[in-house]
Amino acid sequence: MTSPDEAGRQERPEQPDVILCADGPMLVRGDHVVQDADGGLHRTTRPISAICRCGKSGVPPWCDATHKVIPRRSA
Ligand code: FES
């Protein structure tokens, strides 16, 4: 028997589970528990969640788009 998650992957095999945005967040698909740098656990149940990679978010570990107003790291 195919699990709902496996069924979803078969329907969308071309869609990655994790997307790294240039100078922006890491997008993760599906339910996850994210551990922050202090060991705090944060559960997400959203279809897609944005995890901050710039370290400047006001709502860590989630991206709040602050990365858009800080200098770019990549050319
Ligand atoms: S990546 Fe968006 S606020 Fe850090």
mmCIF file of N, CA, C and O in Angstrom, residues 3-74:
data_model
loop_
_atom_site.group_PDB
_atom_site.id
_atom_site.type_symbol
_atom_site.label_atom_id
_atom_site.label_comp_id
_atom_site.label_asym_id
_atom_site.label_seq_id
_atom_site.Cartn_x
_atom_site.Cartn_y
_atom_site.Cartn_z
ATOM 1 N N SER A 3 1.755 5.088 0.908
ATOM 2 C CA SER A 3 1.395 6.103 1.900
ATOM 3 C C SER A 3 0.992 7.384 1.176
ATOM 4 O O SER A 3 1.360 7.585 0.014
ATOM 5 N N PRO A 4 0.249 8.270 1.867
ATOM 6 C CA PRO A 4 -0.125 9.539 1.229
ATOM 7 C C PRO A 4 1.095 10.331 0.774
ATOM 8 O O PRO A 4 1.089 10.954 -0.278
ATOM 9 N N ASP A 5 2.198 10.282 1.573
ATOM 10 C CA ASP A 5 3.400 11.011 1.195
ATOM 11 C C ASP A 5 4.005 10.425 -0.074
ATOM 12 O O ASP A 5 4.401 11.143 -0.980
ATOM 13 N N GLU A 6 4.060 9.096 -0.147
ATOM 14 C CA GLU A 6 4.606 8.447 -1.343
ATOM 15 C C GLU A 6 3.736 8.744 -2.555
ATOM 16 O O GLU A 6 4.247 8.972 -3.654
ATOM 17 N N ALA A 7 2.421 8.759 -2.341
ATOM 18 C CA ALA A 7 1.516 9.066 -3.447
ATOM 19 C C ALA A 7 1.773 10.468 -3.967
ATOM 20 O O ALA A 7 1.796 10.711 -5.173
ATOM 21 N N GLY A 8 1.996 11.428 -3.023
ATOM 22 C CA GLY A 8 2.280 12.800 -3.423
ATOM 23 C C GLY A 8 3.556 12.901 -4.221
ATOM 24 O O GLY A 8 3.644 13.617 -5.208
ATOM 25 N N ARG A 9 4.596 12.152 -3.815
ATOM 26 C CA ARG A 9 5.863 12.179 -4.540
ATOM 27 C C ARG A 9 5.687 11.596 -5.939
ATOM 28 O O ARG A 9 6.301 12.064 -6.884
ATOM 29 N N GLN A 10 4.877 10.572 -6.062
ATOM 30 C CA GLN A 10 4.673 9.966 -7.371
ATOM 31 C C GLN A 10 3.919 10.918 -8.295
ATOM 32 O O GLN A 10 4.146 10.928 -9.488
ATOM 33 N N GLU A 11 3.014 11.723 -7.707
ATOM 34 C CA GLU A 11 2.268 12.672 -8.523
ATOM 35 C C GLU A 11 3.133 13.862 -8.931
ATOM 36 O O GLU A 11 2.906 14.477 -9.942
ATOM 37 N N ARG A 12 4.129 14.235 -8.087
ATOM 38 C CA ARG A 12 4.957 15.394 -8.347
ATOM 39 C C ARG A 12 6.431 15.027 -8.206
ATOM 40 O O ARG A 12 7.144 15.617 -7.408
ATOM 41 N N PRO A 13 6.930 14.075 -8.941
ATOM 42 C CA PRO A 13 8.299 13.626 -8.736
ATOM 43 C C PRO A 13 9.332 14.701 -9.030
ATOM 44 O O PRO A 13 10.450 14.635 -8.562
ATOM 45 N N GLU A 14 8.962 15.711 -9.794
ATOM 46 C CA GLU A 14 9.918 16.755 -10.158
ATOM 47 C C GLU A 14 10.049 17.843 -9.102
ATOM 48 O O GLU A 14 10.889 18.706 -9.199
ATOM 49 N N GLN A 15 9.208 17.822 -8.061
ATOM 50 C CA GLN A 15 9.235 18.877 -7.055
ATOM 51 C C GLN A 15 10.146 18.479 -5.893
ATOM 52 O O GLN A 15 9.918 17.460 -5.247
ATOM 53 N N PRO A 16 11.152 19.290 -5.606
ATOM 54 C CA PRO A 16 12.055 18.972 -4.496
ATOM 55 C C PRO A 16 11.384 19.220 -3.147
ATOM 56 O O PRO A 16 10.417 19.967 -3.054
ATOM 57 N N ASP A 17 11.923 18.589 -2.109
ATOM 58 C CA ASP A 17 11.430 18.798 -0.748
ATOM 59 C C ASP A 17 12.055 20.027 -0.108
ATOM 60 O O ASP A 17 11.491 20.621 0.797
ATOM 61 N N VAL A 18 13.260 20.378 -0.574
ATOM 62 C CA VAL A 18 13.987 21.514 -0.013
ATOM 63 C C VAL A 18 14.475 22.382 -1.162
ATOM 64 O O VAL A 18 15.030 21.875 -2.145
ATOM 65 N N ILE A 19 14.257 23.685 -1.043
ATOM 66 C CA ILE A 19 14.716 24.634 -2.052
ATOM 67 C C ILE A 19 15.526 25.708 -1.347
ATOM 68 O O ILE A 19 15.045 26.323 -0.388
ATOM 69 N N LEU A 20 16.767 25.926 -1.799
ATOM 70 C CA LEU A 20 17.616 26.977 -1.248
ATOM 71 C C LEU A 20 17.480 28.202 -2.137
ATOM 72 O O LEU A 20 17.830 28.166 -3.312
ATOM 73 N N CYS A 21 16.957 29.286 -1.567
ATOM 74 C CA CYS A 21 16.773 30.524 -2.319
ATOM 75 C C CYS A 21 18.054 31.359 -2.238
ATOM 76 O O CYS A 21 18.613 31.533 -1.151
ATOM 77 N N ALA A 22 18.496 31.890 -3.354
ATOM 78 C CA ALA A 22 19.696 32.724 -3.370
ATOM 79 C C ALA A 22 19.490 33.919 -2.455
ATOM 80 O O ALA A 22 18.503 34.649 -2.587
ATOM 81 N N ASP A 23 20.402 34.108 -1.520
ATOM 82 C CA ASP A 23 20.333 35.219 -0.557
ATOM 83 C C ASP A 23 19.025 35.254 0.208
ATOM 84 O O ASP A 23 18.584 36.318 0.651
ATOM 85 N N GLY A 24 18.385 34.123 0.345
ATOM 86 C CA GLY A 24 17.101 34.071 1.045
ATOM 87 C C GLY A 24 16.951 32.799 1.852
ATOM 88 O O GLY A 24 17.933 32.150 2.204
ATOM 89 N N PRO A 25 15.724 32.450 2.146
ATOM 90 C CA PRO A 25 15.463 31.324 3.039
ATOM 91 C C PRO A 25 15.632 29.956 2.385
ATOM 92 O O PRO A 25 15.834 29.843 1.171
ATOM 93 N N MET A 26 15.523 28.948 3.210
ATOM 94 C CA MET A 26 15.428 27.573 2.759
ATOM 95 C C MET A 26 13.944 27.206 2.852
ATOM 96 O O MET A 26 13.342 27.332 3.923
ATOM 97 N N LEU A 27 13.371 26.819 1.741
ATOM 98 C CA LEU A 27 11.964 26.422 1.712
ATOM 99 C C LEU A 27 11.880 24.922 1.888
ATOM 100 O O LEU A 27 12.600 24.174 1.214
ATOM 101 N N VAL A 28 11.030 24.490 2.823
ATOM 102 C CA VAL A 28 10.839 23.054 3.030
ATOM 103 C C VAL A 28 9.370 22.728 2.819
ATOM 104 O O VAL A 28 8.487 23.476 3.206
ATOM 105 N N ARG A 29 9.151 21.604 2.185
ATOM 106 C CA ARG A 29 7.803 21.171 1.849
ATOM 107 C C ARG A 29 7.324 20.148 2.864
ATOM 108 O O ARG A 29 8.043 19.196 3.184
ATOM 109 N N GLY A 30 6.130 20.359 3.417
ATOM 110 C CA GLY A 30 5.528 19.370 4.302
ATOM 111 C C GLY A 30 5.766 19.652 5.775
ATOM 112 O O GLY A 30 6.269 20.705 6.157
ATOM 113 N N ASP A 31 5.361 18.697 6.614
ATOM 114 C CA ASP A 31 5.476 18.825 8.063
ATOM 115 C C ASP A 31 6.909 18.519 8.504
ATOM 116 O O ASP A 31 7.474 17.503 8.093
ATOM 117 N N HIS A 32 7.438 19.395 9.355
ATOM 118 C CA HIS A 32 8.794 19.203 9.875
ATOM 119 C C HIS A 32 8.885 19.752 11.287
ATOM 120 O O HIS A 32 8.092 20.605 11.687
ATOM 121 N N VAL A 33 9.880 19.300 12.016
ATOM 122 C CA VAL A 33 10.276 19.919 13.273
ATOM 123 C C VAL A 33 11.665 20.497 13.029
ATOM 124 O O VAL A 33 12.581 19.778 12.642
ATOM 125 N N VAL A 34 11.789 21.805 13.238
ATOM 126 C CA VAL A 34 13.052 22.503 13.020
ATOM 127 C C VAL A 34 13.676 22.798 14.382
ATOM 128 O O VAL A 34 13.006 23.338 15.265
ATOM 129 N N GLN A 35 14.935 22.443 14.553
ATOM 130 C CA GLN A 35 15.656 22.752 15.789
ATOM 131 C C GLN A 35 16.495 23.993 15.558
ATOM 132 O O GLN A 35 17.298 24.047 14.625
ATOM 133 N N ASP A 36 16.307 25.017 16.438
ATOM 134 C CA ASP A 36 17.101 26.234 16.290
ATOM 135 C C ASP A 36 18.458 26.077 16.962
ATOM 136 O O ASP A 36 18.765 25.037 17.550
ATOM 137 N N ALA A 37 19.279 27.133 16.882
ATOM 138 C CA ALA A 37 20.645 27.064 17.402
ATOM 139 C C ALA A 37 20.691 26.855 18.909
ATOM 140 O O ALA A 37 21.692 26.367 19.443
ATOM 141 N N ASP A 38 19.624 27.226 19.612
ATOM 142 C CA ASP A 38 19.567 27.050 21.066
ATOM 143 C C ASP A 38 18.935 25.724 21.471
ATOM 144 O O ASP A 38 18.735 25.469 22.657
ATOM 145 N N GLY A 39 18.591 24.910 20.492
ATOM 146 C CA GLY A 39 17.992 23.612 20.787
ATOM 147 C C GLY A 39 16.478 23.634 20.837
ATOM 148 O O GLY A 39 15.854 22.592 21.055
ATOM 149 N N GLY A 40 15.874 24.807 20.649
ATOM 150 C CA GLY A 40 14.412 24.905 20.643
ATOM 151 C C GLY A 40 13.824 24.204 19.433
ATOM 152 O O GLY A 40 14.402 24.244 18.339
ATOM 153 N N LEU A 41 12.692 23.548 19.649
ATOM 154 C CA LEU A 41 12.044 22.829 18.560
ATOM 155 C C LEU A 41 10.828 23.597 18.079
ATOM 156 O O LEU A 41 10.045 24.107 18.882
ATOM 157 N N HIS A 42 10.664 23.671 16.763
ATOM 158 C CA HIS A 42 9.579 24.430 16.141
ATOM 159 C C HIS A 42 8.922 23.545 15.094
ATOM 160 O O HIS A 42 9.565 23.170 14.114
ATOM 161 N N ARG A 43 7.663 23.223 15.310
ATOM 162 C CA ARG A 43 6.943 22.366 14.368
ATOM 163 C C ARG A 43 6.249 23.223 13.321
ATOM 164 O O ARG A 43 5.673 24.260 13.623
ATOM 165 N N THR A 44 6.331 22.775 12.096
ATOM 166 C CA THR A 44 5.582 23.419 11.029
ATOM 167 C C THR A 44 4.651 22.405 10.389
ATOM 168 O O THR A 44 5.031 21.250 10.196
ATOM 169 N N THR A 45 3.451 22.845 10.111
ATOM 170 C CA THR A 45 2.485 21.980 9.435
ATOM 171 C C THR A 45 1.999 22.646 8.155
ATOM 172 O O THR A 45 1.051 22.177 7.536
ATOM 173 N N ARG A 46 2.673 23.747 7.782
ATOM 174 C CA ARG A 46 2.275 24.448 6.559
ATOM 175 C C ARG A 46 2.729 23.647 5.346
ATOM 176 O O ARG A 46 3.712 22.909 5.411
ATOM 177 N N PRO A 47 2.063 23.820 4.233
ATOM 178 C CA PRO A 47 2.491 23.103 3.017
ATOM 179 C C PRO A 47 3.936 23.426 2.634
ATOM 180 O O PRO A 47 4.688 22.554 2.248
ATOM 181 N N ILE A 48 4.321 24.704 2.766
ATOM 182 C CA ILE A 48 5.703 25.122 2.514
ATOM 183 C C ILE A 48 6.085 26.113 3.604
ATOM 184 O O ILE A 48 5.330 27.039 3.899
ATOM 185 N N SER A 49 7.249 25.919 4.205
ATOM 186 C CA SER A 49 7.747 26.817 5.251
ATOM 187 C C SER A 49 9.086 27.400 4.820
ATOM 188 O O SER A 49 9.876 26.730 4.164
ATOM 189 N N ALA A 50 9.332 28.652 5.216
ATOM 190 C CA ALA A 50 10.577 29.332 4.886
ATOM 191 C C ALA A 50 11.420 29.458 6.151
ATOM 192 O O ALA A 50 10.998 30.090 7.122
ATOM 193 N N ILE A 51 12.596 28.858 6.129
ATOM 194 C CA ILE A 51 13.503 28.876 7.269
ATOM 195 C C ILE A 51 14.606 29.886 6.980
ATOM 196 O O ILE A 51 15.248 29.835 5.929
ATOM 197 N N CYS A 52 14.812 30.791 7.924
ATOM 198 C CA CYS A 52 15.802 31.856 7.751
ATOM 199 C C CYS A 52 17.199 31.280 7.639
ATOM 200 O O CYS A 52 17.596 30.404 8.398
ATOM 201 N N ARG A 53 17.956 31.805 6.668
ATOM 202 C CA ARG A 53 19.371 31.443 6.516
ATOM 203 C C ARG A 53 20.271 32.653 6.684
ATOM 204 O O ARG A 53 21.488 32.519 6.696
ATOM 205 N N CYS A 54 19.680 33.867 6.798
ATOM 206 C CA CYS A 54 20.517 35.059 6.899
ATOM 207 C C CYS A 54 20.847 35.405 8.351
ATOM 208 O O CYS A 54 21.762 36.184 8.601
ATOM 209 N N GLY A 55 20.109 34.873 9.294
ATOM 210 C CA GLY A 55 20.366 35.148 10.706
ATOM 211 C C GLY A 55 19.793 36.456 11.195
ATOM 212 O O GLY A 55 20.048 36.865 12.325
ATOM 213 N N LYS A 56 19.016 37.148 10.396
ATOM 214 C CA LYS A 56 18.491 38.471 10.774
ATOM 215 C C LYS A 56 16.992 38.486 11.011
ATOM 216 O O LYS A 56 16.429 39.538 11.335
ATOM 217 N N SER A 57 16.325 37.366 10.879
ATOM 218 C CA SER A 57 14.870 37.325 11.053
ATOM 219 C C SER A 57 14.469 37.733 12.465
ATOM 220 O O SER A 57 15.135 37.396 13.445
ATOM 221 N N GLY A 58 13.356 38.422 12.574
ATOM 222 C CA GLY A 58 12.807 38.780 13.865
ATOM 223 C C GLY A 58 11.955 37.675 14.455
ATOM 224 O O GLY A 58 11.510 37.786 15.604
ATOM 225 N N VAL A 59 11.704 36.623 13.697
ATOM 226 C CA VAL A 59 10.880 35.505 14.162
ATOM 227 C C VAL A 59 11.582 34.171 13.869
ATOM 228 O O VAL A 59 11.013 33.277 13.259
ATOM 229 N N PRO A 60 12.849 34.050 14.311
ATOM 230 C CA PRO A 60 13.587 32.822 14.005
ATOM 231 C C PRO A 60 12.903 31.589 14.587
ATOM 232 O O PRO A 60 12.234 31.700 15.612
ATOM 233 N N PRO A 61 12.985 30.458 13.963
ATOM 234 C CA PRO A 61 13.838 30.160 12.807
ATOM 235 C C PRO A 61 13.185 30.480 11.469
ATOM 236 O O PRO A 61 13.745 30.155 10.437
ATOM 237 N N TRP A 62 12.047 31.147 11.492
ATOM 238 C CA TRP A 62 11.317 31.398 10.242
ATOM 239 C C TRP A 62 11.808 32.659 9.560
ATOM 240 O O TRP A 62 12.233 33.618 10.220
ATOM 241 N N CYS A 63 11.698 32.694 8.275
ATOM 242 C CA CYS A 63 12.039 33.875 7.476
ATOM 243 C C CYS A 63 10.906 34.887 7.592
ATOM 244 O O CYS A 63 9.727 34.532 7.468
ATOM 245 N N ASP A 64 11.266 36.147 7.843
ATOM 246 C CA ASP A 64 10.259 37.218 7.851
ATOM 247 C C ASP A 64 10.561 38.249 6.767
ATOM 248 O O ASP A 64 10.079 39.373 6.820
ATOM 249 N N ALA A 65 11.378 37.866 5.815
ATOM 250 C CA ALA A 65 11.745 38.681 4.649
ATOM 251 C C ALA A 65 12.746 39.779 4.967
ATOM 252 O O ALA A 65 13.036 40.612 4.126
ATOM 253 N N THR A 66 13.306 39.798 6.177
ATOM 254 C CA THR A 66 14.343 40.778 6.502
ATOM 255 C C THR A 66 15.531 40.664 5.556
ATOM 256 O O THR A 66 16.206 41.655 5.273
ATOM 257 N N HIS A 67 15.779 39.458 5.045
ATOM 258 C CA HIS A 67 16.914 39.263 4.135
ATOM 259 C C HIS A 67 16.851 40.186 2.925
ATOM 260 O O HIS A 67 17.871 40.479 2.318
ATOM 261 N N LYS A 68 15.666 40.674 2.607
ATOM 262 C CA LYS A 68 15.521 41.531 1.430
ATOM 263 C C LYS A 68 16.105 42.916 1.639
ATOM 264 O O LYS A 68 16.338 43.633 0.674
ATOM 265 N N VAL A 69 16.323 43.315 2.904
ATOM 266 C CA VAL A 69 16.834 44.662 3.169
ATOM 267 C C VAL A 69 18.276 44.653 3.668
ATOM 268 O O VAL A 69 18.797 45.702 4.032
ATOM 269 N N ILE A 70 18.916 43.484 3.679
ATOM 270 C CA ILE A 70 20.323 43.441 4.084
ATOM 271 C C ILE A 70 21.151 43.227 2.821
ATOM 272 O O ILE A 70 20.648 42.734 1.814
ATOM 273 N N PRO A 71 22.432 43.635 2.870
ATOM 274 C CA PRO A 71 23.285 43.493 1.679
ATOM 275 C C PRO A 71 23.325 42.040 1.194
ATOM 276 O O PRO A 71 23.378 41.112 1.995
ATOM 277 N N ARG A 72 23.344 41.885 -0.121
ATOM 278 C CA ARG A 72 23.379 40.557 -0.738
ATOM 279 C C ARG A 72 24.722 39.903 -0.462
ATOM 280 O O ARG A 72 25.763 40.554 -0.425
ATOM 281 N N ARG A 73 24.693 38.578 -0.269
ATOM 282 C CA ARG A 73 25.903 37.805 -0.005
ATOM 283 C C ARG A 73 26.486 37.231 -1.275
ATOM 284 O O ARG A 73 27.655 36.934 -1.351
ATOM 285 N N SER A 74 25.656 37.042 -2.295
ATOM 286 C CA SER A 74 26.153 36.457 -3.534
ATOM 287 C C SER A 74 26.135 37.513 -4.624
ATOM 288 O O SER A 74 25.428 38.515 -4.545
#
